[in-house]
C-alpha atoms as a PDB file:
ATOM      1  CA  UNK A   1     -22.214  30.269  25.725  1.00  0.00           C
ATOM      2  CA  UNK A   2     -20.476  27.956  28.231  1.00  0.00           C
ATOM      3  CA  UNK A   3     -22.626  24.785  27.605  1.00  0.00           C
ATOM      4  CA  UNK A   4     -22.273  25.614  23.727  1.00  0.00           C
ATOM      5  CA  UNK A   5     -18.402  24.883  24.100  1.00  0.00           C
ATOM      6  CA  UNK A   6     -19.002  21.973  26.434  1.00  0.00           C
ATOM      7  CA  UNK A   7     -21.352  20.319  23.813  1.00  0.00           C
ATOM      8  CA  UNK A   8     -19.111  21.153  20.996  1.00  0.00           C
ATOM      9  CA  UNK A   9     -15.900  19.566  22.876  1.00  0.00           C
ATOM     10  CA  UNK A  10     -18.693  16.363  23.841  1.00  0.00           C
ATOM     11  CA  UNK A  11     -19.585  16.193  20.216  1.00  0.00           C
ATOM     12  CA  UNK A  12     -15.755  15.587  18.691  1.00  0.00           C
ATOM     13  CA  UNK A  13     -15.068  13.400  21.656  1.00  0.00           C
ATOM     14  CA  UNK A  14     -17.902  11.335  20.965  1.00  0.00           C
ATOM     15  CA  UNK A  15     -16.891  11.772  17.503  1.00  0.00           C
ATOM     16  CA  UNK A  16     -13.152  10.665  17.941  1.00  0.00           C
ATOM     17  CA  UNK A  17     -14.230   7.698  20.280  1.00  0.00           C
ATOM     18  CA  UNK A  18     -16.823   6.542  17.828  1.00  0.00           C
ATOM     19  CA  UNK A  19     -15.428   6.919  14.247  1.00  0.00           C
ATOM     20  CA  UNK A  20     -12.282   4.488  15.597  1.00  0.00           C
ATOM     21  CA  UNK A  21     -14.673   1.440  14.981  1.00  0.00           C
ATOM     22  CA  UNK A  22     -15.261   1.871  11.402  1.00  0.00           C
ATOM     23  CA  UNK A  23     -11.768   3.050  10.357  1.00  0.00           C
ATOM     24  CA  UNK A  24      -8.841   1.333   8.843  1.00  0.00           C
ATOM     25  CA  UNK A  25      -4.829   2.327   8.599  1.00  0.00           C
ATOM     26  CA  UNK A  26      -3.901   4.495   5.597  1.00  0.00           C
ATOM     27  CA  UNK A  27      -1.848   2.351   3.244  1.00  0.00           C
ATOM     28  CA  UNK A  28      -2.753  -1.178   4.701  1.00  0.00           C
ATOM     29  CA  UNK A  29      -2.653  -2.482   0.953  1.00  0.00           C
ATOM     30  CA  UNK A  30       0.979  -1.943   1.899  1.00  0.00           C
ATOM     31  CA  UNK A  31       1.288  -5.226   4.047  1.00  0.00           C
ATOM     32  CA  UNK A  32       0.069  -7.487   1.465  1.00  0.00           C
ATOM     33  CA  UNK A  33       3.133  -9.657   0.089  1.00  0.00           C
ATOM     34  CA  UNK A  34       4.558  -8.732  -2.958  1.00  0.00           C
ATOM     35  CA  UNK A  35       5.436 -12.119  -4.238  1.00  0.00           C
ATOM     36  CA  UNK A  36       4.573 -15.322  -4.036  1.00  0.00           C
ATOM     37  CA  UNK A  37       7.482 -16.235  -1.951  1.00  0.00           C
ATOM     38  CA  UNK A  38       6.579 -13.109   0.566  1.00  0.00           C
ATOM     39  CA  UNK A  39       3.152 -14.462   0.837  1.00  0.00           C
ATOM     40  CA  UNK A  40       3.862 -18.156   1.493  1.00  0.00           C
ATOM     41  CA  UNK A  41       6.583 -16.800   4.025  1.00  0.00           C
ATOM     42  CA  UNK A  42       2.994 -15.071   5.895  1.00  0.00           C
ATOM     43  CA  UNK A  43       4.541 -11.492   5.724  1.00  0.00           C
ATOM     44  CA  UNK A  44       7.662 -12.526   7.640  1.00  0.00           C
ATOM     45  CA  UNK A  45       9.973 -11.284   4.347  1.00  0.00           C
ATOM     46  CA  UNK A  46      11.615  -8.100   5.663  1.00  0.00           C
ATOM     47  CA  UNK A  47      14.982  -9.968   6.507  1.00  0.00           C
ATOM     48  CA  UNK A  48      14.907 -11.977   3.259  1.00  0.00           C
ATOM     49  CA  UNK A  49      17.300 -11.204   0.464  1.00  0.00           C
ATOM     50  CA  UNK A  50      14.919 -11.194  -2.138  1.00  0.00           C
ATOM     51  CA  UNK A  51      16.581  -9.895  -5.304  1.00  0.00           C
ATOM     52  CA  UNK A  52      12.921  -8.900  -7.427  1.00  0.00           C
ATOM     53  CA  UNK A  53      11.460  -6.889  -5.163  1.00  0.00           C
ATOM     54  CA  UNK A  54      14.700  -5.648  -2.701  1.00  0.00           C
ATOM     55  CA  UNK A  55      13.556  -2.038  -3.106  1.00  0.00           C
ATOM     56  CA  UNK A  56      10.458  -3.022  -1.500  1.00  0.00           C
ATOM     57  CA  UNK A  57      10.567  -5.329   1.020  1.00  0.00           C
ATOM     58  CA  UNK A  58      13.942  -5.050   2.506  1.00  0.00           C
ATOM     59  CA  UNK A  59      16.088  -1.873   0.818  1.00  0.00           C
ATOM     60  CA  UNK A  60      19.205  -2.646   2.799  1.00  0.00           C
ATOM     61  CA  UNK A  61      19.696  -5.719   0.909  1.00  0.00           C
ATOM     62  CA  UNK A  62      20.456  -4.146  -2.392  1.00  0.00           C
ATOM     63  CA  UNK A  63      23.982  -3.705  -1.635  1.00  0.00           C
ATOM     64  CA  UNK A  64      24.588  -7.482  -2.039  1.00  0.00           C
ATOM     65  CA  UNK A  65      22.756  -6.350  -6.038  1.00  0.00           C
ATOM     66  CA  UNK A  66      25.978  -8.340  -8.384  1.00  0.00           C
ATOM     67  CA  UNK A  67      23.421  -6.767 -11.894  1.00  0.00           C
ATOM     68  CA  UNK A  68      19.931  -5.056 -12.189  1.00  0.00           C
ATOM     69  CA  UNK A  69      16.742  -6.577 -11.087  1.00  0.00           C
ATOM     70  CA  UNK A  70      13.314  -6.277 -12.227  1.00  0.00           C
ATOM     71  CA  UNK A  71      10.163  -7.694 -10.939  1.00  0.00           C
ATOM     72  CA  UNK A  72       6.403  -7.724 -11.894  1.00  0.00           C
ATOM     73  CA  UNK A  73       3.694  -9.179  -9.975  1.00  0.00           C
ATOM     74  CA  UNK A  74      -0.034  -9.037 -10.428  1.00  0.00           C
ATOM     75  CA  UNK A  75      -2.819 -10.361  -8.222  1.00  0.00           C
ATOM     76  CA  UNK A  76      -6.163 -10.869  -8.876  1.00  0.00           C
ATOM     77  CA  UNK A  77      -8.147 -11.085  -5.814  1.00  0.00           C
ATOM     78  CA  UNK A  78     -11.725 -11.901  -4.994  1.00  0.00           C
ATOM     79  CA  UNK A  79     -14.362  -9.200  -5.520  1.00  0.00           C
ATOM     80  CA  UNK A  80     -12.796  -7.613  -8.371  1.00  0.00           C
ATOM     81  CA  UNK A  81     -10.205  -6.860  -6.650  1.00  0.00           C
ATOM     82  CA  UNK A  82      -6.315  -6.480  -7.666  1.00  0.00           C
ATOM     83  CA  UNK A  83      -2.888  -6.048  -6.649  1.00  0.00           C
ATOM     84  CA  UNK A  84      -0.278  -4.897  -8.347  1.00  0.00           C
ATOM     85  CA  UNK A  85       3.929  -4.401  -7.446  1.00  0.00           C
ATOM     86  CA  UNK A  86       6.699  -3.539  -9.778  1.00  0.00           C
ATOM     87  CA  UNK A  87      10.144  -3.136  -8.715  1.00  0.00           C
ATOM     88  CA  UNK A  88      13.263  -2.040 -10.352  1.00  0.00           C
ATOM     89  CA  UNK A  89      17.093  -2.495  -8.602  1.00  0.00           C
ATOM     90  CA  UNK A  90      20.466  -1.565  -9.858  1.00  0.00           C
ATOM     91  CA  UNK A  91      23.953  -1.657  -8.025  1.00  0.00           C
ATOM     92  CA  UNK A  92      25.649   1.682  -8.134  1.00  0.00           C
ATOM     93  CA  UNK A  93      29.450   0.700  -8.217  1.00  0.00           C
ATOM     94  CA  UNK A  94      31.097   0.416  -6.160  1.00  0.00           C
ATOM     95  CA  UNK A  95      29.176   0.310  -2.382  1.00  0.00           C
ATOM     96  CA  UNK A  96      26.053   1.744  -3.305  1.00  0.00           C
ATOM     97  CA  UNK A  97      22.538   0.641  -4.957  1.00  0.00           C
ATOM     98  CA  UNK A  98      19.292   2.077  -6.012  1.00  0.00           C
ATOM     99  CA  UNK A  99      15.726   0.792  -6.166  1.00  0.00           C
ATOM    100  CA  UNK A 100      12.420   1.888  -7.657  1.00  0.00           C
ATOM    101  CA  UNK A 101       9.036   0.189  -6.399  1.00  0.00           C
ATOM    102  CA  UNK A 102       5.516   0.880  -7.559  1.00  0.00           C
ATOM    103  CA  UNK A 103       2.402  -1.056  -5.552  1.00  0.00           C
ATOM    104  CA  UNK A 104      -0.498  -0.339  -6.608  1.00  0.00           C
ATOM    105  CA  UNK A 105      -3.888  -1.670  -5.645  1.00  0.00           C
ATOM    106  CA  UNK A 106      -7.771  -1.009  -6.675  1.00  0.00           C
ATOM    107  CA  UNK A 107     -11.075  -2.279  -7.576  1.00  0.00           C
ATOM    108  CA  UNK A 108     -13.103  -2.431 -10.164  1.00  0.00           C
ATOM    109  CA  UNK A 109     -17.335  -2.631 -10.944  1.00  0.00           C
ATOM    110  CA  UNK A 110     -18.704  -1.631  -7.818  1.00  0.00           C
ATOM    111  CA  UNK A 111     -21.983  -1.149  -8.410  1.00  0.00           C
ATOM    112  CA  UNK A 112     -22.945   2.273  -8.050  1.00  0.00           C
ATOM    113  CA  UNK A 113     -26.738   3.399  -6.978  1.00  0.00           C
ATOM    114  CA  UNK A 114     -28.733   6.589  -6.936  1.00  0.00           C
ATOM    115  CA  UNK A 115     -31.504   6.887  -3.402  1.00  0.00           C
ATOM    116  CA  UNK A 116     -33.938   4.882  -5.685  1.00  0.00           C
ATOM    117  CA  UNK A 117     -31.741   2.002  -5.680  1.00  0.00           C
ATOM    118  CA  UNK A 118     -31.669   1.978  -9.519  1.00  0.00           C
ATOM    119  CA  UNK A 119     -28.246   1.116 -11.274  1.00  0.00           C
ATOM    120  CA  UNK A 120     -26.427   4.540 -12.440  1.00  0.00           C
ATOM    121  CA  UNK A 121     -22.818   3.465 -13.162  1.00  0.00           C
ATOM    122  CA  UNK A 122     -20.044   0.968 -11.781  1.00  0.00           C
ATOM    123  CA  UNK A 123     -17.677   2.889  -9.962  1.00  0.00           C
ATOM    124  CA  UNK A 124     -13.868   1.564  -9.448  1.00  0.00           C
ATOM    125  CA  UNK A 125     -11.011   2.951  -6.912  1.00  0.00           C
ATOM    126  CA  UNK A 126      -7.022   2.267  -6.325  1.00  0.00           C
ATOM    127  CA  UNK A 127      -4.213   3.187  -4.355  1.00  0.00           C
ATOM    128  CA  UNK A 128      -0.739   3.547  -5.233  1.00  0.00           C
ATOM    129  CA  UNK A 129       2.742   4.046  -3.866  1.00  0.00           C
ATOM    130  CA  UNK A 130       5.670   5.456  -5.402  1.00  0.00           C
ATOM    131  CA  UNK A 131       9.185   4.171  -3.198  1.00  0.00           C
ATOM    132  CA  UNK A 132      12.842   5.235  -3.905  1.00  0.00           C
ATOM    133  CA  UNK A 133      15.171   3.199  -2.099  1.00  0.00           C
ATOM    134  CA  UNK A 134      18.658   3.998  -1.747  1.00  0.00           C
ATOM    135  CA  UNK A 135      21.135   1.514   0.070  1.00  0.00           C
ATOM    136  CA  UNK A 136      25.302   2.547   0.797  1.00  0.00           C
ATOM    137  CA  UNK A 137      27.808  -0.297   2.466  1.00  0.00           C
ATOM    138  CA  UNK A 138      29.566   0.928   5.466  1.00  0.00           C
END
């Protein structure tokens, strides 16, 4: 019974060591750039002021919101691939502001395969995220 446990505890350490090479972050669509601006900047947009997509990128920076802002971005990436980021801010008078942000990202016709190797369907997948921001002066 006591080399039973000791394999079991070798197998998920093996296991844990092992499965760190073929695994990625959950939500890493999260670090692609919003905007244009975001992705010319290489990702360094946290500090910006950026009044289309404040809720996202930088939520403190709604305060300085003078009227609503909305902003719509699509990508289209290689492999079928695409991108996706809406973003809704409004000022709450007098100090305060709120923000709504929606990324979403997928991809479509992967080619889907029984054992064979023959051609069943094309498959497609996505991930989204659903942020509520909500910024107050001091």
């Amino acid at each position: 019974m006591r080399t039973f446990k000791l394999y079991i505890i070798l197998f998920f350490l093996i296991s844990l060591g092992l499965s760190q090479d073929h695994a990625s972050f959950a939500g890493s669509f999260l670090r692609m750039g919003s905007s244009a601006r975001s992705v010319a900047m290489g990702g360094a947009f946290t500090a910006e002021i950026d009044d289309g997509f404040a809720a996202y990128n930088n939520p403190a920076s709604m305060v300085f919101l003078e009227k609503r802002q909305v902003g719509f971005n699509h990508h289209f990436l290689p492999l079928d691939r695409r991108f996706t980021a809406t973003n809704f801010s409004m000022p709450l008078p007098p100090t305060a502001s709120l923000g709504l942000a929606w990324i979403s990202a997928g991809v479509d016709n992967i080619d889907g395969r029984n054992s064979a190797g023959e051609h069943t369907q094309y498959l497609s997948t996505s991930e989204d995220a659903l942020m509520i921001s909500f910024a107050q002066k001091i």
